[in-house]
mmCIF file of C-alpha atoms in Angstrom:
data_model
loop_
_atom_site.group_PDB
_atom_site.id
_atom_site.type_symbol
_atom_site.label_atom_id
_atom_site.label_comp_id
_atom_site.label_asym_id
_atom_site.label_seq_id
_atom_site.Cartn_x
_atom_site.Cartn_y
_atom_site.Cartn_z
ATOM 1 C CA UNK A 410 -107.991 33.881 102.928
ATOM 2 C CA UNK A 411 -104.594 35.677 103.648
ATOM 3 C CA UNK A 412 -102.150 33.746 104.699
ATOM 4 C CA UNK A 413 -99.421 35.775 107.581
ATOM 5 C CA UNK A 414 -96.528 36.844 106.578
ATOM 6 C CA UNK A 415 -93.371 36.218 108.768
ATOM 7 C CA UNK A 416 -90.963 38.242 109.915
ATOM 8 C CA UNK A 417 -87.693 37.850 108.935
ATOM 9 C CA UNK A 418 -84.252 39.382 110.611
ATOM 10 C CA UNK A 419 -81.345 41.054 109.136
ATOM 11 C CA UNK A 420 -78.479 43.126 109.368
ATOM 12 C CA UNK A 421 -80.715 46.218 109.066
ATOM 13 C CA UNK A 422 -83.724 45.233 111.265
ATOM 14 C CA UNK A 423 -86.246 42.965 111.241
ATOM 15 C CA UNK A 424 -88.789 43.392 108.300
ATOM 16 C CA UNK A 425 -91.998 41.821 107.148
ATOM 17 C CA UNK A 426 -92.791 40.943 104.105
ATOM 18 C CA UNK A 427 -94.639 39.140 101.556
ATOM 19 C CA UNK A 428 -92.101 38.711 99.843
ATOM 20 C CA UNK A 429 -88.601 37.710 100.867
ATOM 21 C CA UNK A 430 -84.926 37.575 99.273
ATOM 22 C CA UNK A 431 -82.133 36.395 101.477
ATOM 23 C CA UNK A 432 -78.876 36.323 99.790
ATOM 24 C CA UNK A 433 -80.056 35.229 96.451
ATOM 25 C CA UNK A 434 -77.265 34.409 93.606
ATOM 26 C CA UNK A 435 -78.134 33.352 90.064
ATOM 27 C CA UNK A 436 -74.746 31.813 87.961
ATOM 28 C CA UNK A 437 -74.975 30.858 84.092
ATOM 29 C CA UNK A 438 -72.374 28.677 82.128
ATOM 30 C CA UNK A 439 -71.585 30.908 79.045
ATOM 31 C CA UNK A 440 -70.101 27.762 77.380
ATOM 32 C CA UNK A 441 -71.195 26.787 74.458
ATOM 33 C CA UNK A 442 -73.877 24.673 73.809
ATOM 34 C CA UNK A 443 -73.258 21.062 71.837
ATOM 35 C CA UNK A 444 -69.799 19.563 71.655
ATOM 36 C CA UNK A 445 -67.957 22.618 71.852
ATOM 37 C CA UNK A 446 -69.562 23.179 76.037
ATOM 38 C CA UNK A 447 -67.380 19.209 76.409
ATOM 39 C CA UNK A 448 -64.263 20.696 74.331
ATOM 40 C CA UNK A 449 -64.018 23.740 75.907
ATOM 41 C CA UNK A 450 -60.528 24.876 77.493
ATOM 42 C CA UNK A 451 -60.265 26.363 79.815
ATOM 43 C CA UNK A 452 -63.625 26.446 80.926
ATOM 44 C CA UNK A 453 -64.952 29.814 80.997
ATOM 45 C CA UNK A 454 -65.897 31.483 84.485
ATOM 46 C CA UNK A 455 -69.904 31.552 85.178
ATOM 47 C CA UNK A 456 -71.510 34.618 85.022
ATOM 48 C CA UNK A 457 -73.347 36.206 87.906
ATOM 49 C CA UNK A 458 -76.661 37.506 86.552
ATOM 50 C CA UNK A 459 -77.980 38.142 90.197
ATOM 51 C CA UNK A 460 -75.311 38.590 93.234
ATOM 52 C CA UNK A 461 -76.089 38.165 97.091
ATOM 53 C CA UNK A 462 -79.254 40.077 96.613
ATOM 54 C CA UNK A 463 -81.692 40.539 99.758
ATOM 55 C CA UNK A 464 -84.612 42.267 100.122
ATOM 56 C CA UNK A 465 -88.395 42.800 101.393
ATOM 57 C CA UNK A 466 -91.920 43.766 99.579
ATOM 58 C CA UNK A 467 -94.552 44.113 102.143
ATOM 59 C CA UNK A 468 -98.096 43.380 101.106
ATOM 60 C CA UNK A 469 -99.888 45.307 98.980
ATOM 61 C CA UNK A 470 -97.364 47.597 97.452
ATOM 62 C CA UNK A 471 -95.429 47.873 94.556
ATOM 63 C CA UNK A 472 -91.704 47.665 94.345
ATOM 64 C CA UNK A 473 -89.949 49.110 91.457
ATOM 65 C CA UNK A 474 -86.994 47.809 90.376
ATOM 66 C CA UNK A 475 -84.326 49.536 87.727
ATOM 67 C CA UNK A 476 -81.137 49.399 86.326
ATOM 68 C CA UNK A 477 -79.549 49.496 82.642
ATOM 69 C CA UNK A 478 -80.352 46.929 80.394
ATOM 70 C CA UNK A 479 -78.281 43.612 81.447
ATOM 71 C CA UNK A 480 -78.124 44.428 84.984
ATOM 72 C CA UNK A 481 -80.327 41.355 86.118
ATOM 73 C CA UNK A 482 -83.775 42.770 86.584
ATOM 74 C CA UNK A 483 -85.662 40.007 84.637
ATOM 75 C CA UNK A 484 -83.179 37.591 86.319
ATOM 76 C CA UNK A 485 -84.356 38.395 89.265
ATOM 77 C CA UNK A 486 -88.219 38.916 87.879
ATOM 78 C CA UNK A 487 -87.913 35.191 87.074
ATOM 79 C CA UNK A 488 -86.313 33.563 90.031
ATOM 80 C CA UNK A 489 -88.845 35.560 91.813
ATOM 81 C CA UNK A 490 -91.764 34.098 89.527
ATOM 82 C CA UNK A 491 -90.372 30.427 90.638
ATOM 83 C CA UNK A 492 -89.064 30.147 86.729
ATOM 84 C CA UNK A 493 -85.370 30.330 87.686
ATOM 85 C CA UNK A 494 -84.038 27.998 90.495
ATOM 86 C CA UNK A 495 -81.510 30.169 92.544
ATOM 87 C CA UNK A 496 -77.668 29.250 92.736
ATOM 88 C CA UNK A 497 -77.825 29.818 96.258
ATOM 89 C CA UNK A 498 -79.833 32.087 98.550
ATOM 90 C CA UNK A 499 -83.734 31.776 100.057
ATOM 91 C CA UNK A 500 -86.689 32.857 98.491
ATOM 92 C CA UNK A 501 -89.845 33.148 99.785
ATOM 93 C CA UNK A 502 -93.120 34.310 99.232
ATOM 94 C CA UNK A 503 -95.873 34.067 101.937
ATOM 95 C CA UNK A 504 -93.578 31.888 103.507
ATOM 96 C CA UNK A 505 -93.127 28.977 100.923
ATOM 97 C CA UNK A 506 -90.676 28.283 98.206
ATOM 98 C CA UNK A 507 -92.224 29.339 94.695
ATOM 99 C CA UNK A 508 -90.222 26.506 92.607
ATOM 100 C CA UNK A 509 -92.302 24.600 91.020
ATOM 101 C CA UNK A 510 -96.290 23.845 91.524
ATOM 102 C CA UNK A 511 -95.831 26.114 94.871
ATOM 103 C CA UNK A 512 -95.976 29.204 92.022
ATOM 104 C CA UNK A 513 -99.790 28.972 91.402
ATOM 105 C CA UNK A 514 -100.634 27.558 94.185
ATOM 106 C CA UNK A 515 -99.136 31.008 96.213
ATOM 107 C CA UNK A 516 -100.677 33.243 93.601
ATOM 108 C CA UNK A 517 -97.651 34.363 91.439
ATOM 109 C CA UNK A 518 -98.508 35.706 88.019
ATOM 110 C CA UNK A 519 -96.435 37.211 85.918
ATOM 111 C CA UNK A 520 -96.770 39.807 82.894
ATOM 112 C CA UNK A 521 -94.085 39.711 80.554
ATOM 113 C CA UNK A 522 -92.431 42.759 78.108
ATOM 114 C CA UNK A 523 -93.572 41.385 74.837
ATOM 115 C CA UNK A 524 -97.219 40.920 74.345
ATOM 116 C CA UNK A 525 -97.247 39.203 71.154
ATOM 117 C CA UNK A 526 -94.309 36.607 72.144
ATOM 118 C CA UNK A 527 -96.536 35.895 75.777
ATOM 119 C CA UNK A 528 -99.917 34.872 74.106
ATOM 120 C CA UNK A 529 -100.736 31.218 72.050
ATOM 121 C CA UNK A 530 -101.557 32.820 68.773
ATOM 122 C CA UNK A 531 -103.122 29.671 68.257
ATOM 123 C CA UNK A 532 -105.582 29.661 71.082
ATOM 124 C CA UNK A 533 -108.360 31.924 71.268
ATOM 125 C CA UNK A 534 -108.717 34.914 73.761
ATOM 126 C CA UNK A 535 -111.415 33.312 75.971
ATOM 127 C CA UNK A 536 -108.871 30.245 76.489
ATOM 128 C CA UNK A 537 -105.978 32.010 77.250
ATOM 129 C CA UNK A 538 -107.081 34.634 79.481
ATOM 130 C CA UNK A 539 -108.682 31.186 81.444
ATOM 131 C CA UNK A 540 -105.353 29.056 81.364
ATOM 132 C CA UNK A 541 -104.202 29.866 84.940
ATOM 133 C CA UNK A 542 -107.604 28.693 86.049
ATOM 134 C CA UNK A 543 -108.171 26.011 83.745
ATOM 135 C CA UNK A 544 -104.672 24.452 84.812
ATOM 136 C CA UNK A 545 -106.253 23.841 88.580
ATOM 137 C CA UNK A 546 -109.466 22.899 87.606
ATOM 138 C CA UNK A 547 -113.307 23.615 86.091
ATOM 139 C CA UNK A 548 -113.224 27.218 84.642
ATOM 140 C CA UNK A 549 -116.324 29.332 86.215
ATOM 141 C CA UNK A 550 -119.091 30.762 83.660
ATOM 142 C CA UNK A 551 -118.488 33.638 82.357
ATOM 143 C CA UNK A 552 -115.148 34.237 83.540
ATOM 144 C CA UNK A 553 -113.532 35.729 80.667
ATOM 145 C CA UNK A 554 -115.960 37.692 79.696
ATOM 146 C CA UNK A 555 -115.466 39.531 83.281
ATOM 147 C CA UNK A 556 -111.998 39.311 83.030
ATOM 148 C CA UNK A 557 -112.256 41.207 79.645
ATOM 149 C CA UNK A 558 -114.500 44.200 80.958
ATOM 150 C CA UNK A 559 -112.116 44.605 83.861
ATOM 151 C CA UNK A 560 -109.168 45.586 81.776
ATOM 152 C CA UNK A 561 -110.981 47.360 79.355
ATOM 153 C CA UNK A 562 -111.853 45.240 76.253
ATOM 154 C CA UNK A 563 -115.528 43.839 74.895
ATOM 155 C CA UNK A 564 -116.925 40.429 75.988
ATOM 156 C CA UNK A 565 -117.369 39.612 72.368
ATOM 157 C CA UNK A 566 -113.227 39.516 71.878
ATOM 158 C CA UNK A 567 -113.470 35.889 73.918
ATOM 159 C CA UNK A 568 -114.038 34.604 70.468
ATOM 160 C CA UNK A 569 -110.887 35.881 68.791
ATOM 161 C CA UNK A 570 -107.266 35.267 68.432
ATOM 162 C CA UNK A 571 -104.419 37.455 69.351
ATOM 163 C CA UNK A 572 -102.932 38.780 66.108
ATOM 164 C CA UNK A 573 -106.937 40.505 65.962
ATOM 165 C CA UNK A 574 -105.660 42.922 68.131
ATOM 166 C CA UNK A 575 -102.919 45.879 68.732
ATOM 167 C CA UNK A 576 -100.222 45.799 70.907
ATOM 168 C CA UNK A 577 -101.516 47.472 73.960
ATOM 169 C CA UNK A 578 -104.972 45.454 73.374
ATOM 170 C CA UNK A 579 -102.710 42.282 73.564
ATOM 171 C CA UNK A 580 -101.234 43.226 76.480
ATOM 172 C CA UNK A 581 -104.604 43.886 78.560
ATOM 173 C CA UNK A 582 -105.577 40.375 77.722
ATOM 174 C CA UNK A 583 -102.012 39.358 78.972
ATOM 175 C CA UNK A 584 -103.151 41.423 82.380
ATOM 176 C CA UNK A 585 -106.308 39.626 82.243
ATOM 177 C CA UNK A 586 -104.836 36.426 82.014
ATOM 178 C CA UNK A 587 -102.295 37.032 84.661
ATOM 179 C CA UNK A 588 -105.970 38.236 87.124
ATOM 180 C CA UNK A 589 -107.595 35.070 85.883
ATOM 181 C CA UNK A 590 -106.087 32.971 89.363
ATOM 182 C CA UNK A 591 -106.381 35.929 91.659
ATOM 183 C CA UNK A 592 -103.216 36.142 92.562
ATOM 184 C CA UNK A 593 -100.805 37.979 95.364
ATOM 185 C CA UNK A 594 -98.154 38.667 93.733
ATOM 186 C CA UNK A 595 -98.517 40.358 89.538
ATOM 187 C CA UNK A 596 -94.301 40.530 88.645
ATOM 188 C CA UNK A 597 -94.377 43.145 85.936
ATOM 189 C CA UNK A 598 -91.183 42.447 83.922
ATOM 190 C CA UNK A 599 -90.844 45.746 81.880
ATOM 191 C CA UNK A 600 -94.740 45.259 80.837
ATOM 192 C CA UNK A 601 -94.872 48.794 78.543
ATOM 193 C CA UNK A 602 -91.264 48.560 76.595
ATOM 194 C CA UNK A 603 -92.607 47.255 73.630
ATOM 195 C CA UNK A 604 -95.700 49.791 73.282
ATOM 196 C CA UNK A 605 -96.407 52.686 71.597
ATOM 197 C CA UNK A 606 -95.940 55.955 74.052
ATOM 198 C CA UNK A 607 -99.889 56.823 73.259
ATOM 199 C CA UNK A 608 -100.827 53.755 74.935
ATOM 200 C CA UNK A 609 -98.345 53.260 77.609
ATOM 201 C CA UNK A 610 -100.030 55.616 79.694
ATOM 202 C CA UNK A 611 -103.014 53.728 79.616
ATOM 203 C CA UNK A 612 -101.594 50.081 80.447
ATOM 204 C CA UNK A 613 -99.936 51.968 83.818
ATOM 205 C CA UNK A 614 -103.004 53.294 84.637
ATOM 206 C CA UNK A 615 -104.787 50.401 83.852
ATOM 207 C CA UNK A 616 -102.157 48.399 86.609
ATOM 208 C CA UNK A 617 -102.592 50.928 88.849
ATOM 209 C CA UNK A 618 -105.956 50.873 89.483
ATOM 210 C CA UNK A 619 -105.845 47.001 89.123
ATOM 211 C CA UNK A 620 -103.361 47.302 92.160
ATOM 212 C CA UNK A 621 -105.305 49.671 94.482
ATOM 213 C CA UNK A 622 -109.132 47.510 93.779
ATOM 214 C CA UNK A 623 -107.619 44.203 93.972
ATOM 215 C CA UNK A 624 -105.092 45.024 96.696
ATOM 216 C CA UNK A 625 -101.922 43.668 94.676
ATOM 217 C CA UNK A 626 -98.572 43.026 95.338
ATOM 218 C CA UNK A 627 -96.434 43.794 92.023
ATOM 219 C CA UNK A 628 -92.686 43.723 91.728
ATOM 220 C CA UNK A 629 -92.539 46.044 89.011
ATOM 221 C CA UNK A 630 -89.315 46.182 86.500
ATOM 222 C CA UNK A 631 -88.534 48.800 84.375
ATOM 223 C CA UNK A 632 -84.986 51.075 82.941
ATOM 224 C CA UNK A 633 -87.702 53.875 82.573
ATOM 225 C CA UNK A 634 -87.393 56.017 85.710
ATOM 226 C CA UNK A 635 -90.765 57.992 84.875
ATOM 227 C CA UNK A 636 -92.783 54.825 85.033
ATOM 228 C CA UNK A 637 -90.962 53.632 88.208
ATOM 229 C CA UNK A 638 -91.365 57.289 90.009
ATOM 230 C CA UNK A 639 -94.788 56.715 89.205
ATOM 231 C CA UNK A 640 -95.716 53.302 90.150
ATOM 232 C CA UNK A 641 -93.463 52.649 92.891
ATOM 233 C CA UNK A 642 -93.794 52.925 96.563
ATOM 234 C CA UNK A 643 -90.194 51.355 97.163
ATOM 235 C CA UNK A 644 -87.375 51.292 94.497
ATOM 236 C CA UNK A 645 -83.991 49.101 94.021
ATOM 237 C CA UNK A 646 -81.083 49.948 91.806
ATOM 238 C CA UNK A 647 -79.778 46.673 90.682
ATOM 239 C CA UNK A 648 -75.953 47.176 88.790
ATOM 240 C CA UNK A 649 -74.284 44.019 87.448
ATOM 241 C CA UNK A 650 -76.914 42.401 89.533
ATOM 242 C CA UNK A 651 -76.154 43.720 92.803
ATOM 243 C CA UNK A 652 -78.606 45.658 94.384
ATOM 244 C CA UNK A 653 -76.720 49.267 95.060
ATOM 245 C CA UNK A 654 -79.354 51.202 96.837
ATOM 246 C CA UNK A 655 -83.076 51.034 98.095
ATOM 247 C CA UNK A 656 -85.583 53.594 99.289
ATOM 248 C CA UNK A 657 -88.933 54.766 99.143
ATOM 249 C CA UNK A 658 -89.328 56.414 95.920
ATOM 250 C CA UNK A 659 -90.124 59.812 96.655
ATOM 251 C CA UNK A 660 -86.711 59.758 98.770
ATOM 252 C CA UNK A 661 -84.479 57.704 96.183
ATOM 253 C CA UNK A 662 -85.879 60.558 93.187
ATOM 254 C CA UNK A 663 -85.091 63.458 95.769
ATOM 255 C CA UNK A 664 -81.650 62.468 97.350
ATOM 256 C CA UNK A 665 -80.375 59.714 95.581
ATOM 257 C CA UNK A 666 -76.996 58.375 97.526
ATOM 258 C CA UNK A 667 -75.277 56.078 95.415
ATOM 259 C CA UNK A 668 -72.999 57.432 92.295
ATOM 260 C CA UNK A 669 -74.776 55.274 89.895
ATOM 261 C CA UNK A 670 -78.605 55.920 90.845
ATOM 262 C CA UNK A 671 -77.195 59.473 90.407
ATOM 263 C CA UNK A 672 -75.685 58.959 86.796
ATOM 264 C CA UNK A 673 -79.315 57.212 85.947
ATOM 265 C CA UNK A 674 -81.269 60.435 87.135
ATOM 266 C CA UNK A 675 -78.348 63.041 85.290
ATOM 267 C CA UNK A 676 -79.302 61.022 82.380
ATOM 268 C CA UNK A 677 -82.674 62.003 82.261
ATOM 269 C CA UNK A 678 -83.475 64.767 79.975
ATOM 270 C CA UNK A 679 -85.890 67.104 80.786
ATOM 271 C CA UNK A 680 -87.674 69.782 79.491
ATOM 272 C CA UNK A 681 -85.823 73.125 80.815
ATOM 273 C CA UNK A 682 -82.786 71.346 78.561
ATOM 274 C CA UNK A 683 -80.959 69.946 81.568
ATOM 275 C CA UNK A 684 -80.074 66.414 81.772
ATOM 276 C CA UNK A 685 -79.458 63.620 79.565
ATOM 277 C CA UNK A 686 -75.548 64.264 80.412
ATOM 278 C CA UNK A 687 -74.083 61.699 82.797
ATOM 279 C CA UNK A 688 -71.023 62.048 84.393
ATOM 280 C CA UNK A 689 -68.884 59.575 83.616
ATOM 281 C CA UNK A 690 -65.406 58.391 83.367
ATOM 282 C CA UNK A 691 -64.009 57.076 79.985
ATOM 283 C CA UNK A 692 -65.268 53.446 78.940
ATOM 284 C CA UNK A 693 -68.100 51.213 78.347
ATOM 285 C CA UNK A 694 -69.814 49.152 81.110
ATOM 286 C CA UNK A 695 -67.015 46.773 82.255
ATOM 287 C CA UNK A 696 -67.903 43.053 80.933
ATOM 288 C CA UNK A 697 -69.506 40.613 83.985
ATOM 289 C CA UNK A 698 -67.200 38.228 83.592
ATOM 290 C CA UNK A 699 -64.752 38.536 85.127
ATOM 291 C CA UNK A 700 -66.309 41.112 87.740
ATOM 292 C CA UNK A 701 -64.555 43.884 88.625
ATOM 293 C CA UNK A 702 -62.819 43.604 92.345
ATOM 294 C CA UNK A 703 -64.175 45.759 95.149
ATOM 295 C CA UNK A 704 -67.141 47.890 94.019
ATOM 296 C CA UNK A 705 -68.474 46.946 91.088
ATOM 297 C CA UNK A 706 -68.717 50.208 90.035
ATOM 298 C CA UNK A 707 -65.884 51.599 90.240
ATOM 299 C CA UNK A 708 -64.260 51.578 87.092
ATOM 300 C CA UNK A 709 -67.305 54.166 86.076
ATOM 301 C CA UNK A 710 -67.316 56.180 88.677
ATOM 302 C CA UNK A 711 -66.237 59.761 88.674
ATOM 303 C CA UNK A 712 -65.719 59.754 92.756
ATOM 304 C CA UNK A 713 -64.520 56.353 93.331
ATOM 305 C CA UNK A 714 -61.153 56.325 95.719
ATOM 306 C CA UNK A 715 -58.764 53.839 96.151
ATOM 307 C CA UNK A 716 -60.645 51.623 98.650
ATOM 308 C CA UNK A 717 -63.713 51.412 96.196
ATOM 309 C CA UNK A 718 -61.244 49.377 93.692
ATOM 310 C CA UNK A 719 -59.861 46.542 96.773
ATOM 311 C CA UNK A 720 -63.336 46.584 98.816
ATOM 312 C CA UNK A 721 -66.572 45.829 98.215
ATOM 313 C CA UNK A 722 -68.852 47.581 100.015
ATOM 314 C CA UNK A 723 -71.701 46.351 102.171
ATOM 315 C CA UNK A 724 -74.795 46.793 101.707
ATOM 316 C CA UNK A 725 -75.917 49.505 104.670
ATOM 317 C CA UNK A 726 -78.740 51.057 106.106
ATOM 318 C CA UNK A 727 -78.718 54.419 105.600
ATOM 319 C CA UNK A 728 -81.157 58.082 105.884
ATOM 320 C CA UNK A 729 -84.555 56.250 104.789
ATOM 321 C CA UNK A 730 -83.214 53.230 103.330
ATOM 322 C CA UNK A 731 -80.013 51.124 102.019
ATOM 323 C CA UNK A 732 -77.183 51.914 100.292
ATOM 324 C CA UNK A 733 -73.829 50.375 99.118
ATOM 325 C CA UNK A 734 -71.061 52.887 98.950
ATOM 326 C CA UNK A 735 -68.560 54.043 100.943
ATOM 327 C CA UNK A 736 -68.339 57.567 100.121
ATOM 328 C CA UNK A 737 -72.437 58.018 100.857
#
């Protein structure tokens, strides 16, 4: 039975949505670990993996979420997941906090980017692709043998262990597993990285049709804008974990609005030659800690004005969706 989703206010409009991010901030101590974290001086600043970070996914669709590598998208995957407590912030899915037991028992399930590194090797298929029911109870007959023909793979592979099979094999059973507690909410956390191109394709389609049967909601994370164009419905930017801009895909891909979803589509190359040129100023990505003042972009971008290095800009509503720059 479906339980009803709230609705929540906020600077923009009120929005529904299964799930819900209000604010959320995620710190880590890069001291170091042992006696050196105790003899440490001066102690070093935290770093802000996810920063005052709010948003919505309604039920049944799939939001895509990108950035660079570092920028806090399986930060965010996790604290979403109930893995990561939050430094401050709300988060809520179907109304409850997912800390904790409240995780299964909402119907969060999570695939992860490595295969290999998310299955028991010791444990045999039929047992792992069970766990999330097993966990909560008597496992029904014939389960994983149904769970196996669903994502494409025999009956008969109940019976073996992981390292029997290839990498895009491994991570159907990981999608099987993750189907075994029927969940809500699949959080995809870059689930076709560590695969082969030939079978990439298949995995995507394989969560795509999983999505439109089963009626998911997936909050899907990838740095590969193909796979987001063409499995998202909604789409966040996340840069040094702030979330930058946020539209329905076919608008973010068309128009984007913000200088850095810009520099990730000029990166692209494509097949008329064009692309894989962004324009940028001099320098590497700036280091997190500390941040730089006013927009955190600013030190990269090619339009940035005075203001965007002494103010950081608000996160805005803007043509078809959200935006944080003010130059868009």
């Amino acid at each position: 039975m479906l339980v009803s989703v709230p609705v929540f206010a906020s600077a923009d409009g009120p929005m529904t949505g299964l799930v819900r991010l209000t604010g959320v901030t995620r710190h880590f101590d890069p001291s170091p670990r042992g006696p050196g974290r105790i003899l440490a001086r001066p102690r070093p600043a935290p770093l802000t993996a996810v920063a005052d970070v709010s948003l919505s996914i309604p039920e049944g669709t799939v939001y895509g979420l990108v950035g660079e590598s570092g920028s806090g998208k399986s930060t965010l995957g996790r604290l979403v997941a109930g893995l990561l407590a939050p430094s401050s912030g709300r988060i809520e899915v179907a109304g409850r906090d997912p800390q904790g037991a409240n995780a299964a028992a909402i119907g969060i399930q999570m695939i992860f980017q490595d295969p290999a590194a998310s299955l028991n090797p010791r444990w045999r298929v039929g047992d792992i692709v069970t766990e999330p029911v097993a966990a909560r109870g008597r496992v029904p007959r014939g389960l994983a043998e149904r769970l196996l023909v669903q994502v494409g793979l025999d009956p008969a592979d109940r019976g073996k262990f992981p390292r029997a099979f290839s990498g895009g094999q491994q991570q159907r059973i990981a999608i099987a597993r993750a189907l075994s507690a029927n969940p809500r909410l699949v959080i995809c956390d870059e689930p076709t990285s560590a695969l082969d191109v030939s079978v990439q394709a298949q995995v995507l389609n394989l969560i795509s049709d999983l999505r439109r049967d089963l009626g998911l909601t997936c909050l899907f994370i990838s740095h590969d804008l193909a796979v987001i164009r063409h499995m998202a419905d909604r789409v966040g930017v996340l840069y040094q974990g702030r979330l930058v801009e946020e539209a329905a895909a076919g608008t973010l891909f068309a128009a984007p609005r913000h200088p850095y979803t810009r520099m990730l589509l000029d990166a692209v190359p494509r097949l008329d030659g064009g692309g894989g040129r962004a324009g940028l100023r001099a320098g590497d990505i700036p280091d997190a800690v500390p941040a730089p003042t006013g927009c955190v972009f600013h030190p990269r971008c090619r339009v940035a004005v005075a203001r965007c290095a002494s103010e950081r800009p608000a996160l805005r509503a803007a043509a078809c969706g959200r935006v944080a720059c003010h130059l868009a």
